[in-house]
Structure formats: structure tokens, C-alpha cells
JSON list of C-alpha atoms in Angstrom, two decimals:
[
{"chain": "A", "resi": 1, "resn": "VAL", "atom": "CA", "xyz": [75.92, 103.51, 102.48]},
{"chain": "A", "resi": 2, "resn": "ILE", "atom": "CA", "xyz": [74.41, 103.43, 105.64]},
{"chain": "A", "resi": 3, "resn": "LYS", "atom": "CA", "xyz": [71.00, 105.12, 104.17]},
{"chain": "A", "resi": 4, "resn": "ARG", "atom": "CA", "xyz": [70.81, 101.99, 101.68]},
{"chain": "A", "resi": 5, "resn": "ALA", "atom": "CA", "xyz": [71.60, 99.47, 104.43]},
{"chain": "A", "resi": 6, "resn": "ASP", "atom": "CA", "xyz": [68.82, 97.54, 105.90]},
{"chain": "A", "resi": 7, "resn": "SER", "atom": "CA", "xyz": [68.64, 97.50, 109.68]},
{"chain": "A", "resi": 8, "resn": "THR", "atom": "CA", "xyz": [70.71, 94.86, 110.68]},
{"chain": "A", "resi": 9, "resn": "GLU", "atom": "CA", "xyz": [73.55, 96.12, 108.32]},
{"chain": "A", "resi": 10, "resn": "ALA", "atom": "CA", "xyz": [73.10, 99.52, 109.74]},
{"chain": "A", "resi": 11, "resn": "GLY", "atom": "CA", "xyz": [73.72, 98.67, 113.14]},
{"chain": "A", "resi": 12, "resn": "ASN", "atom": "CA", "xyz": [76.56, 96.82, 112.20]},
{"chain": "A", "resi": 13, "resn": "LEU", "atom": "CA", "xyz": [78.37, 99.46, 110.37]},
{"chain": "A", "resi": 14, "resn": "LEU", "atom": "CA", "xyz": [77.01, 102.01, 113.62]},
{"chain": "A", "resi": 15, "resn": "ASN", "atom": "CA", "xyz": [78.66, 99.59, 115.86]},
{"chain": "A", "resi": 16, "resn": "THR", "atom": "CA", "xyz": [81.90, 99.15, 114.16]},
{"chain": "A", "resi": 17, "resn": "CYS", "atom": "CA", "xyz": [82.86, 101.95, 112.09]},
{"chain": "A", "resi": 18, "resn": "PHE", "atom": "CA", "xyz": [83.24, 105.53, 112.85]},
{"chain": "A", "resi": 19, "resn": "LEU", "atom": "CA", "xyz": [80.77, 107.46, 110.20]},
{"chain": "A", "resi": 20, "resn": "LEU", "atom": "CA", "xyz": [81.45, 111.47, 108.88]},
{"chain": "A", "resi": 21, "resn": "LYS", "atom": "CA", "xyz": [78.42, 112.91, 108.44]},
{"chain": "A", "resi": 22, "resn": "ASP", "atom": "CA", "xyz": [78.60, 115.87, 105.94]},
{"chain": "A", "resi": 23, "resn": "ILE", "atom": "CA", "xyz": [77.71, 119.27, 107.59]},
{"chain": "A", "resi": 24, "resn": "CYS", "atom": "CA", "xyz": [76.28, 120.71, 104.37]},
{"chain": "A", "resi": 25, "resn": "LYS", "atom": "CA", "xyz": [75.30, 120.47, 100.92]},
{"chain": "A", "resi": 26, "resn": "SER", "atom": "CA", "xyz": [77.79, 121.40, 98.09]},
{"chain": "A", "resi": 27, "resn": "ARG", "atom": "CA", "xyz": [75.91, 123.75, 96.41]},
{"chain": "A", "resi": 28, "resn": "GLY", "atom": "CA", "xyz": [74.65, 127.18, 97.59]},
{"chain": "A", "resi": 29, "resn": "GLY", "atom": "CA", "xyz": [71.81, 129.25, 97.57]},
{"chain": "A", "resi": 30, "resn": "ILE", "atom": "CA", "xyz": [69.95, 131.96, 99.71]},
{"chain": "A", "resi": 31, "resn": "GLY", "atom": "CA", "xyz": [68.33, 129.08, 101.97]},
{"chain": "A", "resi": 32, "resn": "ARG", "atom": "CA", "xyz": [71.24, 127.47, 102.31]},
{"chain": "A", "resi": 33, "resn": "LYS", "atom": "CA", "xyz": [73.12, 130.57, 102.97]},
{"chain": "A", "resi": 34, "resn": "ILE", "atom": "CA", "xyz": [70.80, 131.42, 105.71]},
{"chain": "A", "resi": 35, "resn": "ARG", "atom": "CA", "xyz": [70.69, 128.14, 107.52]},
{"chain": "A", "resi": 36, "resn": "TYR", "atom": "CA", "xyz": [74.47, 127.41, 107.18]},
{"chain": "A", "resi": 37, "resn": "LYS", "atom": "CA", "xyz": [74.93, 130.99, 108.81]},
{"chain": "A", "resi": 38, "resn": "ILE", "atom": "CA", "xyz": [73.03, 129.87, 111.83]},
{"chain": "A", "resi": 39, "resn": "LYS", "atom": "CA", "xyz": [74.80, 126.58, 112.04]},
{"chain": "A", "resi": 40, "resn": "THR", "atom": "CA", "xyz": [78.41, 128.29, 111.92]},
{"chain": "A", "resi": 41, "resn": "MET", "atom": "CA", "xyz": [76.72, 130.99, 114.68]},
{"chain": "A", "resi": 42, "resn": "THR", "atom": "CA", "xyz": [75.55, 128.10, 116.78]},
{"chain": "A", "resi": 43, "resn": "ASN", "atom": "CA", "xyz": [78.56, 125.69, 116.38]},
{"chain": "A", "resi": 44, "resn": "ARG", "atom": "CA", "xyz": [82.01, 127.16, 116.76]},
{"chain": "A", "resi": 45, "resn": "ASN", "atom": "CA", "xyz": [83.86, 123.79, 115.69]},
{"chain": "A", "resi": 46, "resn": "LEU", "atom": "CA", "xyz": [82.12, 124.38, 111.89]},
{"chain": "A", "resi": 47, "resn": "ARG", "atom": "CA", "xyz": [82.96, 127.25, 109.20]},
{"chain": "A", "resi": 48, "resn": "ILE", "atom": "CA", "xyz": [80.70, 127.27, 106.17]},
{"chain": "A", "resi": 49, "resn": "LYS", "atom": "CA", "xyz": [81.27, 129.81, 102.97]},
{"chain": "A", "resi": 50, "resn": "CYS", "atom": "CA", "xyz": [78.14, 129.32, 101.14]},
{"chain": "A", "resi": 51, "resn": "SER", "atom": "CA", "xyz": [77.13, 131.66, 98.37]},
{"chain": "A", "resi": 52, "resn": "ALA", "atom": "CA", "xyz": [73.66, 132.86, 97.20]},
{"chain": "A", "resi": 53, "resn": "PHE", "atom": "CA", "xyz": [73.66, 131.23, 93.98]},
{"chain": "A", "resi": 54, "resn": "ARG", "atom": "CA", "xyz": [73.29, 127.97, 93.58]},
{"chain": "A", "resi": 55, "resn": "LYS", "atom": "CA", "xyz": [76.25, 127.41, 91.01]},
{"chain": "A", "resi": 56, "resn": "VAL", "atom": "CA", "xyz": [78.51, 128.39, 93.26]},
{"chain": "A", "resi": 57, "resn": "LYS", "atom": "CA", "xyz": [79.61, 125.55, 95.40]},
{"chain": "A", "resi": 58, "resn": "THR", "atom": "CA", "xyz": [79.84, 125.65, 99.07]},
{"chain": "A", "resi": 59, "resn": "ILE", "atom": "CA", "xyz": [83.07, 125.40, 100.91]},
{"chain": "A", "resi": 60, "resn": "ALA", "atom": "CA", "xyz": [83.31, 124.53, 104.46]},
{"chain": "A", "resi": 61, "resn": "PHE", "atom": "CA", "xyz": [85.32, 122.63, 107.12]},
{"chain": "A", "resi": 62, "resn": "SER", "atom": "CA", "xyz": [84.92, 121.29, 110.75]},
{"chain": "A", "resi": 63, "resn": "THR", "atom": "CA", "xyz": [87.52, 121.43, 113.52]},
{"chain": "A", "resi": 64, "resn": "ASP", "atom": "CA", "xyz": [85.37, 118.76, 115.13]},
{"chain": "A", "resi": 65, "resn": "VAL", "atom": "CA", "xyz": [84.40, 115.69, 112.86]},
{"chain": "A", "resi": 66, "resn": "THR", "atom": "CA", "xyz": [81.70, 114.35, 115.82]},
{"chain": "A", "resi": 67, "resn": "HIS", "atom": "CA", "xyz": [79.78, 117.47, 114.15]},
{"chain": "A", "resi": 68, "resn": "GLY", "atom": "CA", "xyz": [80.18, 116.68, 110.68]},
{"chain": "A", "resi": 69, "resn": "HIS", "atom": "CA", "xyz": [82.94, 116.89, 108.11]},
{"chain": "A", "resi": 70, "resn": "PHE", "atom": "CA", "xyz": [82.55, 118.63, 104.68]},
{"chain": "A", "resi": 71, "resn": "GLY", "atom": "CA", "xyz": [84.18, 116.52, 101.17]},
{"chain": "A", "resi": 72, "resn": "SER", "atom": "CA", "xyz": [85.78, 118.45, 98.86]},
{"chain": "A", "resi": 73, "resn": "ALA", "atom": "CA", "xyz": [86.35, 116.15, 95.91]},
{"chain": "A", "resi": 74, "resn": "THR", "atom": "CA", "xyz": [89.72, 114.77, 98.13]},
{"chain": "A", "resi": 75, "resn": "VAL", "atom": "CA", "xyz": [90.33, 112.34, 100.79]},
{"chain": "A", "resi": 76, "resn": "ALA", "atom": "CA", "xyz": [93.08, 114.73, 101.85]},
{"chain": "A", "resi": 77, "resn": "PHE", "atom": "CA", "xyz": [90.48, 117.41, 102.78]},
{"chain": "A", "resi": 78, "resn": "SER", "atom": "CA", "xyz": [88.71, 114.87, 104.94]},
{"chain": "A", "resi": 79, "resn": "ALA", "atom": "CA", "xyz": [92.03, 113.63, 106.55]},
{"chain": "A", "resi": 80, "resn": "LEU", "atom": "CA", "xyz": [92.67, 117.47, 107.51]},
{"chain": "A", "resi": 81, "resn": "GLN", "atom": "CA", "xyz": [89.33, 117.52, 109.26]},
{"chain": "A", "resi": 82, "resn": "ILE", "atom": "CA", "xyz": [90.10, 114.68, 111.14]},
{"chain": "A", "resi": 83, "resn": "ALA", "atom": "CA", "xyz": [93.50, 115.32, 112.09]},
{"chain": "A", "resi": 84, "resn": "ILE", "atom": "CA", "xyz": [92.46, 119.01, 113.27]},
{"chain": "A", "resi": 85, "resn": "SER", "atom": "CA", "xyz": [89.74, 117.28, 115.46]},
{"chain": "A", "resi": 86, "resn": "LEU", "atom": "CA", "xyz": [91.98, 114.80, 116.81]},
{"chain": "A", "resi": 87, "resn": "LYS", "atom": "CA", "xyz": [93.91, 118.05, 118.25]},
{"chain": "A", "resi": 88, "resn": "PHE", "atom": "CA", "xyz": [97.35, 117.52, 116.55]},
{"chain": "A", "resi": 89, "resn": "GLU", "atom": "CA", "xyz": [99.86, 120.51, 116.98]},
{"chain": "A", "resi": 90, "resn": "ARG", "atom": "CA", "xyz": [101.15, 119.68, 113.51]},
{"chain": "A", "resi": 91, "resn": "ILE", "atom": "CA", "xyz": [99.91, 118.30, 110.38]},
{"chain": "A", "resi": 92, "resn": "ILE", "atom": "CA", "xyz": [102.23, 117.25, 107.53]},
{"chain": "A", "resi": 93, "resn": "PHE", "atom": "CA", "xyz": [100.98, 115.96, 104.64]},
{"chain": "A", "resi": 94, "resn": "SER", "atom": "CA", "xyz": [102.72, 113.29, 102.10]},
{"chain": "A", "resi": 95, "resn": "GLY", "atom": "CA", "xyz": [101.57, 113.24, 98.47]},
{"chain": "A", "resi": 96, "resn": "LEU", "atom": "CA", "xyz": [100.00, 115.96, 98.52]},
{"chain": "A", "resi": 97, "resn": "ASP", "atom": "CA", "xyz": [100.65, 116.78, 94.79]},
{"chain": "A", "resi": 98, "resn": "LEU", "atom": "CA", "xyz": [97.79, 117.34, 92.61]},
{"chain": "A", "resi": 99, "resn": "LYS", "atom": "CA", "xyz": [99.99, 118.11, 89.67]},
{"chain": "A", "resi": 100, "resn": "GLY", "atom": "CA", "xyz": [100.56, 116.61, 86.00]},
{"chain": "A", "resi": 101, "resn": "GLY", "atom": "CA", "xyz": [96.87, 116.12, 85.41]},
{"chain": "A", "resi": 102, "resn": "CYS", "atom": "CA", "xyz": [96.18, 114.83, 88.82]},
{"chain": "A", "resi": 103, "resn": "LYS", "atom": "CA", "xyz": [97.57, 111.60, 88.05]},
{"chain": "A", "resi": 104, "resn": "ARG", "atom": "CA", "xyz": [97.54, 108.53, 90.83]},
{"chain": "A", "resi": 105, "resn": "PHE", "atom": "CA", "xyz": [101.18, 108.49, 92.20]},
{"chain": "A", "resi": 106, "resn": "TYR", "atom": "CA", "xyz": [100.85, 104.53, 91.92]},
{"chain": "A", "resi": 107, "resn": "ASN", "atom": "CA", "xyz": [100.61, 102.71, 88.71]},
{"chain": "A", "resi": 108, "resn": "GLU", "atom": "CA", "xyz": [97.36, 100.94, 88.37]},
{"chain": "A", "resi": 109, "resn": "VAL", "atom": "CA", "xyz": [96.48, 98.38, 85.67]},
{"chain": "A", "resi": 110, "resn": "ASN", "atom": "CA", "xyz": [92.54, 99.37, 86.03]},
{"chain": "A", "resi": 111, "resn": "ALA", "atom": "CA", "xyz": [92.62, 102.75, 86.87]},
{"chain": "A", "resi": 112, "resn": "GLN", "atom": "CA", "xyz": [89.68, 103.98, 88.07]},
{"chain": "A", "resi": 113, "resn": "PRO", "atom": "CA", "xyz": [88.13, 107.50, 86.89]},
{"chain": "A", "resi": 114, "resn": "THR", "atom": "CA", "xyz": [89.04, 110.78, 88.93]},
{"chain": "A", "resi": 115, "resn": "THR", "atom": "CA", "xyz": [87.69, 113.96, 89.13]},
{"chain": "A", "resi": 116, "resn": "LEU", "atom": "CA", "xyz": [90.51, 115.57, 90.39]},
{"chain": "A", "resi": 117, "resn": "PRO", "atom": "CA", "xyz": [91.37, 117.69, 87.44]},
{"chain": "A", "resi": 118, "resn": "ALA", "atom": "CA", "xyz": [87.82, 119.08, 86.94]},
{"chain": "A", "resi": 119, "resn": "ASP", "atom": "CA", "xyz": [87.76, 119.97, 90.87]},
{"chain": "A", "resi": 120, "resn": "LEU", "atom": "CA", "xyz": [91.16, 121.41, 91.25]},
{"chain": "A", "resi": 121, "resn": "SER", "atom": "CA", "xyz": [89.59, 125.07, 91.65]},
{"chain": "A", "resi": 122, "resn": "PHE", "atom": "CA", "xyz": [87.26, 124.05, 94.40]},
{"chain": "A", "resi": 123, "resn": "ILE", "atom": "CA", "xyz": [90.03, 121.84, 96.13]},
{"chain": "A", "resi": 124, "resn": "LEU", "atom": "CA", "xyz": [92.70, 125.06, 96.36]},
{"chain": "A", "resi": 125, "resn": "ARG", "atom": "CA", "xyz": [89.73, 127.17, 97.62]},
{"chain": "A", "resi": 126, "resn": "SER", "atom": "CA", "xyz": [89.14, 124.64, 100.05]},
{"chain": "A", "resi": 127, "resn": "PHE", "atom": "CA", "xyz": [92.38, 124.27, 101.38]},
{"chain": "A", "resi": 128, "resn": "SER", "atom": "CA", "xyz": [92.84, 128.26, 101.08]},
{"chain": "A", "resi": 129, "resn": "TYR", "atom": "CA", "xyz": [89.86, 128.71, 103.39]},
{"chain": "A", "resi": 130, "resn": "VAL", "atom": "CA", "xyz": [91.12, 126.43, 105.66]},
{"chain": "A", "resi": 131, "resn": "SER", "atom": "CA", "xyz": [94.89, 128.42, 105.93]},
{"chain": "A", "resi": 132, "resn": "ILE", "atom": "CA", "xyz": [92.70, 131.82, 106.58]},
{"chain": "A", "resi": 133, "resn": "HIS", "atom": "CA", "xyz": [90.34, 130.15, 109.31]},
{"chain": "A", "resi": 134, "resn": "TYR", "atom": "CA", "xyz": [92.65, 127.50, 111.32]},
{"chain": "A", "resi": 135, "resn": "ASP", "atom": "CA", "xyz": [95.75, 128.69, 112.96]},
{"chain": "A", "resi": 136, "resn": "GLY", "atom": "CA", "xyz": [97.02, 125.09, 113.39]},
{"chain": "A", "resi": 137, "resn": "LYS", "atom": "CA", "xyz": [100.66, 124.04, 111.71]},
{"chain": "A", "resi": 138, "resn": "ILE", "atom": "CA", "xyz": [99.80, 122.54, 108.45]},
{"chain": "A", "resi": 139, "resn": "TYR", "atom": "CA", "xyz": [102.86, 121.36, 106.07]},
{"chain": "A", "resi": 140, "resn": "ASN", "atom": "CA", "xyz": [103.36, 119.84, 102.85]},
{"chain": "A", "resi": 141, "resn": "LEU", "atom": "CA", "xyz": [106.27, 117.66, 102.35]},
{"chain": "A", "resi": 142, "resn": "SER", "atom": "CA", "xyz": [105.66, 117.48, 98.44]},
{"chain": "A", "resi": 143, "resn": "PRO", "atom": "CA", "xyz": [108.39, 119.66, 96.51]},
{"chain": "A", "resi": 144, "resn": "GLN", "atom": "CA", "xyz": [106.37, 119.82, 93.57]},
{"chain": "A", "resi": 145, "resn": "THR", "atom": "CA", "xyz": [102.56, 120.63, 94.07]},
{"chain": "A", "resi": 146, "resn": "ALA", "atom": "CA", "xyz": [99.22, 122.33, 92.94]},
{"chain": "A", "resi": 147, "resn": "ILE", "atom": "CA", "xyz": [98.51, 123.64, 96.48]},
{"chain": "A", "resi": 148, "resn": "PRO", "atom": "CA", "xyz": [100.70, 127.09, 96.83]},
{"chain": "A", "resi": 149, "resn": "TYR", "atom": "CA", "xyz": [103.25, 127.27, 99.68]},
{"chain": "A", "resi": 150, "resn": "ASP", "atom": "CA", "xyz": [101.70, 130.33, 101.00]},
{"chain": "A", "resi": 151, "resn": "VAL", "atom": "CA", "xyz": [98.24, 127.79, 101.90]},
{"chain": "A", "resi": 152, "resn": "ILE", "atom": "CA", "xyz": [100.12, 124.98, 102.59]},
{"chain": "A", "resi": 153, "resn": "PRO", "atom": "CA", "xyz": [103.71, 126.01, 103.77]},
{"chain": "A", "resi": 154, "resn": "PHE", "atom": "CA", "xyz": [106.58, 123.21, 102.18]},
{"chain": "A", "resi": 155, "resn": "ILE", "atom": "CA", "xyz": [108.72, 121.59, 105.08]},
{"chain": "A", "resi": 156, "resn": "ASN", "atom": "CA", "xyz": [111.43, 118.95, 103.81]},
{"chain": "A", "resi": 157, "resn": "THR", "atom": "CA", "xyz": [112.28, 115.94, 105.52]},
{"chain": "A", "resi": 158, "resn": "GLU", "atom": "CA", "xyz": [115.28, 117.07, 107.47]},
{"chain": "A", "resi": 159, "resn": "GLU", "atom": "CA", "xyz": [113.56, 119.82, 109.16]},
{"chain": "A", "resi": 160, "resn": "VAL", "atom": "CA", "xyz": [110.95, 117.37, 110.09]},
{"chain": "A", "resi": 161, "resn": "ALA", "atom": "CA", "xyz": [113.44, 115.16, 111.54]},
{"chain": "A", "resi": 162, "resn": "CYS", "atom": "CA", "xyz": [115.62, 117.88, 113.16]},
{"chain": "A", "resi": 163, "resn": "SER", "atom": "CA", "xyz": [113.13, 119.52, 114.61]},
{"chain": "A", "resi": 164, "resn": "THR", "atom": "CA", "xyz": [110.07, 119.20, 116.80]},
{"chain": "A", "resi": 165, "resn": "SER", "atom": "CA", "xyz": [109.07, 122.97, 117.00]},
{"chain": "A", "resi": 166, "resn": "TYR", "atom": "CA", "xyz": [107.13, 123.20, 114.04]}
]
């Protein structure tokens, strides 16, 4: 949006919004693999897994979104990076189902198209990558979900209400 805005609109956006910039492109390649390796070596807040093959999607995340963020076809992944950046001790997802054809949980008369079913494998790999490379406490309140509980463990509302030790 900001790239297409005129100078006045761009100035307004910069003064009134927090803009997230992408930390890398979504596709791999040998040149990108080398650049991203250097980028992760010089910035400990970035984790990037880039293939030497252009057809393989890059997986990445940031623990400080002021250095950029990485989209993973779902707003939940961007929200996770923001929550990590804000240094929350415990992050609990509510509504992270991604099941049943990845339909929206709300009833929409004129539903917008979604790429979630096609991107589900990529989304799962992205969340798995975070679970391996981030030591924080991340939980999912959804009792039925496409994301395995060994990636994002389940927590029920009683556990949330009764304990602050998670």
C-alpha cells in the first residue's frame, strides 16, 4: 500500500500506522539462500529457512517486528510474531482451527475468497518452524484444529482461568 501511495498519503501512513515490512521473499533460490543466511547471522531476531530451489517456499519468523515480519498465508502467524516481539510470557490463540476446509468461523453473506486450504501445508510448516526455534509458551484454545498439539499445545479455558504459571 505504501509503495503505491503518493508522498502525502505515504507520510500520513508513516505518521499514523505501524507498518510491518517483509523480512524476505516467499520463494527460495541460491542467491536468496546466501543473503538470508547472512541476514540471520547479523540479526539474531530473524530465523529464516530458505531452500536453494526457487519452487520451495521460504519459512521465516521474527522475534522483533521492528526488523520486519514474515507472512505465512494467515494473519495468525503475523499476530504471533507481534506477540513475541511484545515479549508476552504466554501467548494463547483462540480460534486457530484451520479445519473443515479452512472455512471462516463467522457467517458471511459475500464471503471473500481464501487461499487457506491451498496454503495449509505451508502454514503448518511455518508454525512447526517457530515451535522448534522459539522457546516461549504458545498455546491453542481450539479443541479441534489442523495444527498438531505437539506444535502448539492445547490449553483449555479452565487451565487458563485457574493458573498463571503457563
